[in-house]
Short mmCIF file of C-alpha atoms in Angstrom, two decimals:
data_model
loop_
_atom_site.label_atom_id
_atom_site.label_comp_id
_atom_site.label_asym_id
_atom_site.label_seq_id
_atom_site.Cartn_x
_atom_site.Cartn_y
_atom_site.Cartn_z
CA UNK A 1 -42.13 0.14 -64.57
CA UNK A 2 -39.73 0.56 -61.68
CA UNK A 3 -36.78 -1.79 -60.95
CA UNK A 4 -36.13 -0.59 -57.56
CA UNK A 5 -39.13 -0.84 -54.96
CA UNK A 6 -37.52 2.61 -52.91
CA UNK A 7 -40.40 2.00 -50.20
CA UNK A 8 -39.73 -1.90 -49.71
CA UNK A 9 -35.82 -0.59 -49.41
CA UNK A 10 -36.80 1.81 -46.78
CA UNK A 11 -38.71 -0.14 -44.78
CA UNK A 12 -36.06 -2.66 -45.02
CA UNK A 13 -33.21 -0.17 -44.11
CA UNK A 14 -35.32 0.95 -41.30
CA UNK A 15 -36.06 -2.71 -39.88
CA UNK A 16 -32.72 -3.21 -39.68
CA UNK A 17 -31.78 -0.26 -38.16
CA UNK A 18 -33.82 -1.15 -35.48
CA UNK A 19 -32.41 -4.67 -35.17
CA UNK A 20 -28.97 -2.93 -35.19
CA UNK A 21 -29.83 -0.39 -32.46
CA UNK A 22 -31.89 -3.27 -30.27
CA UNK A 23 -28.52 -5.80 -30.79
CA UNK A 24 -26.25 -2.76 -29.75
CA UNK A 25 -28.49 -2.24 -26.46
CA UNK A 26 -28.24 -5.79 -25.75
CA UNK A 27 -24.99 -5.66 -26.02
CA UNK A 28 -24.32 -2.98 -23.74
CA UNK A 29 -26.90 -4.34 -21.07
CA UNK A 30 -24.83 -7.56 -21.39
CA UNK A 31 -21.62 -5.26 -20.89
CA UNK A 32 -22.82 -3.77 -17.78
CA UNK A 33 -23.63 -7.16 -16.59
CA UNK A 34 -20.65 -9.15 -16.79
CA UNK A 35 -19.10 -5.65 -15.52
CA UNK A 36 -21.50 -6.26 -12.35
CA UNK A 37 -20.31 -9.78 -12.72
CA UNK A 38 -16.56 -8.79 -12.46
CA UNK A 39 -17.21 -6.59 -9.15
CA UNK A 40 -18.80 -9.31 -7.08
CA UNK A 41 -16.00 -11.29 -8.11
CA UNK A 42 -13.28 -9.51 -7.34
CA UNK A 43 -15.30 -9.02 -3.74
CA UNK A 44 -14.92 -12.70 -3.75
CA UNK A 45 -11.59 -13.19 -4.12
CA UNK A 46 -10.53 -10.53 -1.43
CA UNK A 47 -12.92 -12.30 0.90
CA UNK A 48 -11.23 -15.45 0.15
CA UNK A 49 -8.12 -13.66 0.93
CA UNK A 50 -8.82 -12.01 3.90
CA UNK A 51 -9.86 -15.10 5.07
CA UNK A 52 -6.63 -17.13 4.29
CA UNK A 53 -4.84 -14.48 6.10
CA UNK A 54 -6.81 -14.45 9.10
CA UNK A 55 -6.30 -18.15 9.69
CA UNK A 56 -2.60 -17.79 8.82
CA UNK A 57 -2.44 -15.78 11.30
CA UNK A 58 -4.54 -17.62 13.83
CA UNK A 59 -3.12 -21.28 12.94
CA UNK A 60 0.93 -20.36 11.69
CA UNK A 61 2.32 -22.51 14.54
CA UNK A 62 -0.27 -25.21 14.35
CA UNK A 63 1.93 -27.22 11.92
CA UNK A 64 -0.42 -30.44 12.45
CA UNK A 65 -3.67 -28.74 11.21
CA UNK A 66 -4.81 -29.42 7.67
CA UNK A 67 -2.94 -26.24 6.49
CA UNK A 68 0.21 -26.63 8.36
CA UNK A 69 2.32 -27.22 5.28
CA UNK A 70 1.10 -24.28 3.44
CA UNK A 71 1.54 -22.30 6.54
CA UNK A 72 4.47 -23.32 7.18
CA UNK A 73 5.42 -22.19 2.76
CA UNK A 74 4.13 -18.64 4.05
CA UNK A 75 5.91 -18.36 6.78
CA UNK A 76 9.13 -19.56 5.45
CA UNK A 77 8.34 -16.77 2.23
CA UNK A 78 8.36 -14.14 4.82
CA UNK A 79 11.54 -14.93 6.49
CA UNK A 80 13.19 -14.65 2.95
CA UNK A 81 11.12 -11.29 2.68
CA UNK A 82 12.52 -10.50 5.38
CA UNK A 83 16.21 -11.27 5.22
CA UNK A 84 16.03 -9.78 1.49
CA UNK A 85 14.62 -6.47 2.97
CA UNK A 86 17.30 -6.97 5.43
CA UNK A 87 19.83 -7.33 2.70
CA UNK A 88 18.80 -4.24 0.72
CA UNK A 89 18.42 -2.05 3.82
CA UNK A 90 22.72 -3.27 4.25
CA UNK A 91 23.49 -1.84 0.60
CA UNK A 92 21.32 1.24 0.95
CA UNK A 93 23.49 1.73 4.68
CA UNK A 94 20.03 2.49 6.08
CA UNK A 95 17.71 1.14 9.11
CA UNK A 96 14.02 0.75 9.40
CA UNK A 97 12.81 2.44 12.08
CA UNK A 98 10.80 0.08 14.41
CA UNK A 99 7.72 2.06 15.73
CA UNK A 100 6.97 4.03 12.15
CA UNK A 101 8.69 1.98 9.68
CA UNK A 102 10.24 4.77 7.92
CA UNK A 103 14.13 4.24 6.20
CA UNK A 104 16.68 6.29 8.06
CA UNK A 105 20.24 6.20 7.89
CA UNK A 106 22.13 3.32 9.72
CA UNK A 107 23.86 5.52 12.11
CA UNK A 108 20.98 8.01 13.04
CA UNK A 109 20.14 7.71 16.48
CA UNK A 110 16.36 9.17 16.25
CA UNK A 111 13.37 8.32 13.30
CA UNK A 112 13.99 11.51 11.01
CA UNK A 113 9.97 10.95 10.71
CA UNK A 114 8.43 10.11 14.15
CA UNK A 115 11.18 11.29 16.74
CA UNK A 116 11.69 7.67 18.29
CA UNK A 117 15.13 6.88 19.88
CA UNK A 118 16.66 3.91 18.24
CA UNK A 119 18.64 1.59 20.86
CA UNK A 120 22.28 0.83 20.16
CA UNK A 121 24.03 -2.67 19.80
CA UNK A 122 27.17 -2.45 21.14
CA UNK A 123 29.41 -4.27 18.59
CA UNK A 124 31.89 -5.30 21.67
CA UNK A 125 29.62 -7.67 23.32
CA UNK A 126 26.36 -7.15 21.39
CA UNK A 127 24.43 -5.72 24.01
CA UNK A 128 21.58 -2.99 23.17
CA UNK A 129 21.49 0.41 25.07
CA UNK A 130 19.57 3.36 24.32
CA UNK A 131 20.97 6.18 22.93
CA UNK A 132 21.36 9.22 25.59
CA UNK A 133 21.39 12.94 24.98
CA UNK A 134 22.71 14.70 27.50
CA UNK A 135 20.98 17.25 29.69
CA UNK A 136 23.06 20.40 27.85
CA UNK A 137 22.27 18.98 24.30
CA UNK A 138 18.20 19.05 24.83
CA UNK A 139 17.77 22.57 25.56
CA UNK A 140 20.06 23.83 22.62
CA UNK A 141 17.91 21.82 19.84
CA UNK A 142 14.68 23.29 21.68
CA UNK A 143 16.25 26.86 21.66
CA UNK A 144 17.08 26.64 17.48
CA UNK A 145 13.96 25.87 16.62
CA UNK A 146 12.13 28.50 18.72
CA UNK A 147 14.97 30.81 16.73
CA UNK A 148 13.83 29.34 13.63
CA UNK A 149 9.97 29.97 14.74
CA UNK A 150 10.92 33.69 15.54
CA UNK A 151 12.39 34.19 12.34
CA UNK A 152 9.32 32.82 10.38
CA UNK A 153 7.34 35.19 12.44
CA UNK A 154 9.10 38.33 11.45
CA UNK A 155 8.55 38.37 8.15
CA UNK A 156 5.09 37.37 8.20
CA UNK A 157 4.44 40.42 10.50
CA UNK A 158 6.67 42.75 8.89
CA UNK A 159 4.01 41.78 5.55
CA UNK A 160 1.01 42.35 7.39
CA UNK A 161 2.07 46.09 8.36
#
């Protein structure tokens, strides 16, 4: 006479293995499909976005429109973007160049990225002037870097010989 039924056991052990594994499937299937879920989402909300900025931008001065408070919030945070960036560019003593947006120092007179001539505000009467090389100081920046060019050509040669 046997206490233990060892074939009712394994069946039993084995039924619920197969609940386990079947619960664990649906719960990955479930996983992948609140993941899905989560994508479409977050498509959503940069939709919704995209379109708040797009009629920002196409109603910002129509204060009267059903937005024009909140427009007007925005634009009022960017001005204080703005003037902060303004204020940080003053402590850093640097300038944002205009045409690539890259920080240069406050007294360069060309973009250390993109080459463009920054204009000058004359603190006397605030007027704005470009900056002007003179006809002498052109050729001798052209001539130092074909120098420089030679140079990295010489030892490249001398390497292939």
């Amino acid at each position: 006479m046997a206490f233990f039924d060892f074939d009712k056991l394994g069946e039993t052990i084995s039924a619920k293995s197969k609940d386990v594994a079947k619960k664990a499937k649906q719960v990955a299937e479930i996983t992948s499909l609140n993941g899905k879920i989560g994508t479409q989402e977050d498509i959503i909300r940069r939709t919704y976005l995209e379109i708040g900025q797009k009629y920002y931008e196409q109603h910002k001065q129509d204060t009267s429109s059903e937005f024009g408070a909140e427009c007007e919030v925005i634009t009022e945070a960017l001005d204080e973007i703005a003037r902060i960036k303004s204020e940080i560019q003053l402590l850093k003593n640097c300038k944002v160049c205009p045409k690539c947006g890259a920080e240069v120092s406050y007294d360069a007179i060309f973009c250390s990225s993109c080459g463009s001539q920054f204009e000058i505000v004359n603190e006397e009467d605030g007027t704005e002037e470009a900056a002007n090389e003179t006809a002498e100081e052109k050729p001798e920046f052209v001539e130092a870097e074909v120098v420089e060019e030679e140079n990295l050509e010489k030892p490249s040669s001398e390497t292939q010989e």
